[in-house]
Amino acid sequence: MCEAIVSPLVGMVNKLTNRSCISSEDRARLLGLPSTARLFDAGSYLVREGDSPSHCNIIVSGLACGHKITGDGLRQIVGMHMVGDVVDLQLLYLEIADHNVQTLGRCEVATVPRDALRRLLVEHPSISHAFSTTILVDLSISSEWLLNMGRRDARKRIAHLLCELAARMDREDAAPGQDYRLPMTQEQIADTVGLTNVHTNRMIKSLIDDGLITFVKHTITIPNWPILVRYADFNERYLHIP
Amino acid sequence: MCEAIVSPLVGMVNKLTNRSCISSEDRARLLGLPSTARLFDAGSYLVREGDSPSHCNIIVSGLACGHKITGDGLRQIVGMHMVGDVVDLQLLYLEIADHNVQTLGRCEVATVPRDALRRLLVEHPSISHAFSTTILVDLSISSEWLLNMGRRDARKRIAHLLCELAARMDREDAAPGQDYRLPMTQEQIADTVGLTNVHTNRMIKSLIDDGLITFVKHTITIPNWPILVRYADFNERYLHIP
DNA sequence: CGGAATGTTGAACCGTTTCAAACGGAGTGG
DNA sequence: CCACTCCGTTTGAAACGGTTCAACATTCCG
């Protein structure tokens, strides 16, 4: 019995394969990309606005977020990246990054030369197809976030985010409504849903008090999934889970 | 002097060519797609959430928007489409639409069989590259909208939107700060920035009173572009205009 | 010209922010 | 092992920005 060395890119390949049909040769090509994995502390920057890095980052374990900052220093988180995600998909086709990417909690990240990845994209349509699909799903999530921030009140907004994360989290058992680890501070949640940390705290409290969720030690539990889903007006269609 | 018949797709091809390097053969292939153009009244639906249409829509003239609706009927506009845009890029790689697309003002729209377009994508990497770039720019705009809605107050939010539209509008002279036609009602602007129509009205009024903009007969004028840009905290980097 | 859609205004109300202070837990050094 | 600090959470009270509702004015369009 010999344990094969697992590429840090398996997460990425699995995710791409789920979303799109990729031949086993193409899978092998992706896994064959030169990559190095590294461990980052919570709050490390992986990409900074204005950068034009020569490497792409892929989450191997942990969580990261993309964010932007206004002229007067207010922060808005514009996306969440989970295991298997390429956090800088932007750089596949655009030259400079227009937002920052930062780890949430400790995070293992694989690095791949941008050029090597780009070469695969032009040479193998099905790989390019898979990445494009991923970008479209990101865009779709982004649209739902706009709806969430623009048209739902604070409590629903947070509930909706928690539903989405539950649905997107990579877990062995597919059933939602289980616990999941959420290595975010309440301030970061606030920056995700466009509220203040104080008000976010009150609303989370009230969700807990009403028994809709549990939130201890960075672990979210959803005791009754259908109830939270209905309350949050959550419809997972926009996630395009196959 | 014989006037050549112009394909309704020239707008699209120009836009793609601006963003990405496309050979003249590929340009010809795109222009050669079978297409039919049609005129739509204001408020016509081009795509509905849940649809899986067999055709893609491209704006030939006019303006359209994408929007989503919450469970209790509140609307949020999640994207704006101008001439040359494929309004249902989603459908290039995903099967079902997760938001609606509706015209704003009268709108000329070209229609292309989805399969024909998809075939071009797999056969010609540079075409696929161009569309992917477009999707990434849309995603980038979406992120900036999140920042705008989440972290800027009502007046700035509207000012920022008006700057963005000025910068994105397809005009002969590239200089911003000129007039542009904006065939939207204030209610639609409200639905774009996540406010009520009443408050939107007051804020637009106050922008006008302070001389930052002019807005008569669906035409926006920006008398002093740098001042509005600074006020709105607008940085066009996220538009990735080449 | 008439009716419907859109824009405008006022006043009361409420959800969210702001500011300030206290609490709790984790990690560090004496 | 305790005292200390740091960071994140919690709570209260007051202020503010944006909403709501309702009425009226204006523009658009058939």
XYZ file of C-alpha atoms in Angstrom, chain A:
242
model
C 0.000 0.000 0.000
C 1.754 3.134 -1.084
C 0.233 6.470 -0.208
C 0.374 8.690 -3.300
C 1.525 12.252 -2.831
C -1.601 14.356 -3.255
C -1.271 17.524 -5.242
C -2.471 20.628 -3.390
C -4.584 21.251 -6.464
C -6.995 18.348 -6.006
C -9.510 20.662 -4.355
C -9.482 22.939 -7.343
C -9.746 20.096 -9.826
C -12.626 18.532 -7.919
C -14.487 21.789 -7.878
C -13.943 22.372 -11.579
C -14.958 18.816 -12.380
C -18.176 19.208 -10.416
C -19.209 22.221 -12.394
C -18.112 21.241 -15.844
C -17.219 18.153 -17.797
C -13.449 17.707 -17.926
C -11.624 14.765 -19.461
C -9.234 12.789 -17.317
C -6.328 14.004 -19.467
C -7.262 17.588 -18.770
C -7.625 16.779 -15.101
C -4.138 15.359 -15.176
C -2.848 18.463 -16.924
C -4.302 20.650 -14.193
C -2.909 18.449 -11.451
C 0.435 18.525 -13.216
C 0.776 22.283 -12.883
C 3.839 23.228 -10.867
C 2.558 24.279 -7.488
C 3.830 25.048 -4.040
C 1.661 25.095 -0.933
C 2.127 27.473 1.953
C 0.416 28.144 5.261
C -0.799 31.672 6.017
C -1.872 33.191 9.306
C -5.257 34.801 9.700
C -5.435 38.167 7.990
C -2.597 37.642 5.530
C -2.924 39.416 2.229
C -2.763 37.122 -0.806
C -3.400 39.855 -3.369
C -3.440 43.613 -3.130
C -5.373 46.034 -5.289
C -3.081 47.277 -8.029
C -0.892 44.197 -7.979
C -0.005 42.348 -11.119
C 1.362 39.142 -9.644
C 2.831 36.326 -11.669
C 1.228 33.598 -9.592
C -2.309 32.497 -8.876
C -3.443 31.397 -5.424
C -5.665 28.431 -4.753
C -7.219 27.672 -1.371
C -6.182 24.253 -0.122
C -7.791 24.600 3.283
C -9.391 27.466 5.146
C -11.260 30.525 4.007
C -10.361 33.803 2.301
C -12.254 36.885 1.245
C -11.970 39.566 -1.392
C -12.501 43.139 -0.285
C -12.407 46.741 -1.395
C -11.923 49.961 0.551
C -13.572 53.330 -0.025
C -11.659 56.597 -0.159
C -12.429 57.185 3.488
C -11.303 53.796 4.645
C -14.541 51.835 4.904
C -14.227 48.213 3.973
C -16.593 45.982 2.047
C -16.049 42.289 1.562
C -17.103 41.443 -1.990
C -16.551 37.708 -2.109
C -15.733 34.601 -0.126
C -13.367 31.904 -1.281
C -13.479 28.358 0.008
C -11.300 25.321 -0.567
C -10.640 24.670 -4.232
C -11.253 28.256 -5.284
C -8.749 30.224 -7.330
C -8.851 33.476 -5.403
C -7.463 35.562 -8.222
C -9.469 34.380 -11.191
C -9.310 38.006 -12.323
C -5.683 37.562 -13.169
C -6.404 34.750 -15.578
C -7.448 37.315 -18.151
C -6.910 40.779 -16.664
C -3.541 42.254 -15.872
C -4.043 44.096 -12.634
C -6.031 43.243 -9.516
C -8.816 45.639 -8.588
C -9.416 44.327 -5.094
C -7.591 42.761 -2.184
C -7.686 39.157 -1.085
C -7.097 38.318 2.546
C -7.211 35.094 4.528
C -9.845 34.538 7.205
C -8.408 32.322 9.857
C -5.405 30.145 9.157
C -5.291 29.182 5.540
C -3.295 26.827 3.369
C -2.720 28.226 -0.088
C -1.234 26.717 -3.224
C 0.528 28.873 -5.739
C 0.664 28.278 -9.482
C 2.520 30.291 -12.121
C -0.014 32.417 -13.938
C 1.530 31.799 -17.336
C 1.355 28.041 -17.010
C -2.321 28.257 -16.143
C -2.989 30.670 -18.995
C -1.286 28.337 -21.405
C -3.606 25.503 -20.391
C -6.574 27.784 -20.948
C -5.751 28.586 -24.544
C -4.726 25.049 -25.405
C -7.625 23.190 -23.825
C -11.140 24.490 -24.416
C -12.696 22.303 -21.776
C -10.403 23.751 -19.107
C -11.188 27.246 -20.263
C -14.862 26.289 -20.217
C -14.585 25.114 -16.639
C -12.961 28.325 -15.450
C -15.444 30.480 -17.321
C -18.268 28.605 -15.680
C -16.681 29.277 -12.314
C -16.438 32.978 -13.054
C -20.087 33.035 -14.073
C -21.098 31.401 -10.820
C -19.077 34.011 -8.933
C -20.888 36.706 -10.871
C -24.192 35.118 -10.028
C -23.323 35.043 -6.324
C -22.276 38.646 -6.554
C -25.694 39.543 -7.984
C -27.457 37.808 -5.151
C -25.300 39.741 -2.696
C -26.422 42.947 -4.358
C -30.032 41.911 -3.867
C -29.266 40.975 -0.298
C -27.607 44.276 0.577
C -29.954 46.437 -1.399
C -33.301 44.969 -0.495
C -33.184 42.888 2.670
C -33.070 44.160 6.245
C -30.154 43.500 8.542
C -31.424 40.333 10.176
C -32.466 38.671 6.929
C -29.244 39.762 5.306
C -27.154 37.961 7.888
C -29.411 34.928 7.854
C -29.100 34.781 4.079
C -25.318 34.960 4.224
C -25.234 32.142 6.753
C -27.447 30.012 4.504
C -25.228 30.657 1.538
C -22.081 29.751 3.404
C -23.719 26.585 4.713
C -24.630 25.622 1.163
C -21.214 26.448 -0.259
C -19.067 24.986 2.476
C -17.162 21.977 1.470
C -18.331 19.245 3.795
C -18.227 15.494 3.639
C -21.937 15.107 4.203
C -23.847 17.169 1.696
C -26.837 17.799 3.913
C -27.078 21.420 4.954
C -28.275 22.304 8.408
C -25.201 20.730 9.903
C -22.585 22.688 11.778
C -19.854 24.478 9.960
C -16.789 26.351 11.059
C -16.862 30.027 10.254
C -13.495 31.582 11.058
C -14.772 35.167 10.811
C -15.118 37.878 13.417
C -18.433 39.678 13.699
C -16.732 42.724 12.271
C -15.856 40.759 9.137
C -19.422 39.522 8.863
C -20.497 43.149 9.167
C -18.151 44.103 6.346
C -19.679 41.361 4.239
C -23.279 42.432 4.625
C -22.671 46.175 4.728
C -23.550 46.857 8.357
C -21.698 48.052 11.442
C -20.171 45.525 13.783
C -22.417 46.733 16.598
C -25.631 46.211 14.709
C -24.379 42.922 13.310
C -23.777 41.764 16.848
C -27.325 42.661 17.872
C -28.862 40.900 14.894
C -26.795 37.744 15.316
C -27.820 37.790 18.964
C -31.439 38.021 17.992
C -31.124 35.167 15.484
C -29.638 33.089 18.271
C -32.287 34.148 20.785
C -35.004 33.143 18.371
C -33.431 29.739 17.906
C -32.728 30.187 14.209
C -29.017 29.595 14.613
C -26.333 28.776 17.130
C -22.941 30.422 17.010
C -20.290 29.282 19.449
C -16.534 29.171 19.071
C -16.679 30.130 15.404
C -19.062 27.308 14.664
C -22.465 27.910 13.134
C -25.258 25.437 13.708
C -28.570 25.621 11.929
C -31.009 23.563 13.982
C -33.817 23.776 11.443
C -32.600 24.308 7.903
C -35.976 24.759 6.166
C -37.069 27.385 8.660
C -33.920 29.458 8.276
C -34.057 29.084 4.497
C -37.616 30.333 4.394
C -36.911 33.167 6.799
C -33.839 34.295 4.857
C -35.613 34.028 1.506
C -32.755 31.779 0.422
C -33.040 29.974 -2.898
C -29.895 28.157 -3.858
C -30.557 28.320 -7.564
C -28.067 31.165 -7.912
C -25.266 28.930 -6.687
C -25.724 26.712 -9.747
C -24.839 23.629 -7.788
C -25.039 20.756 -10.254
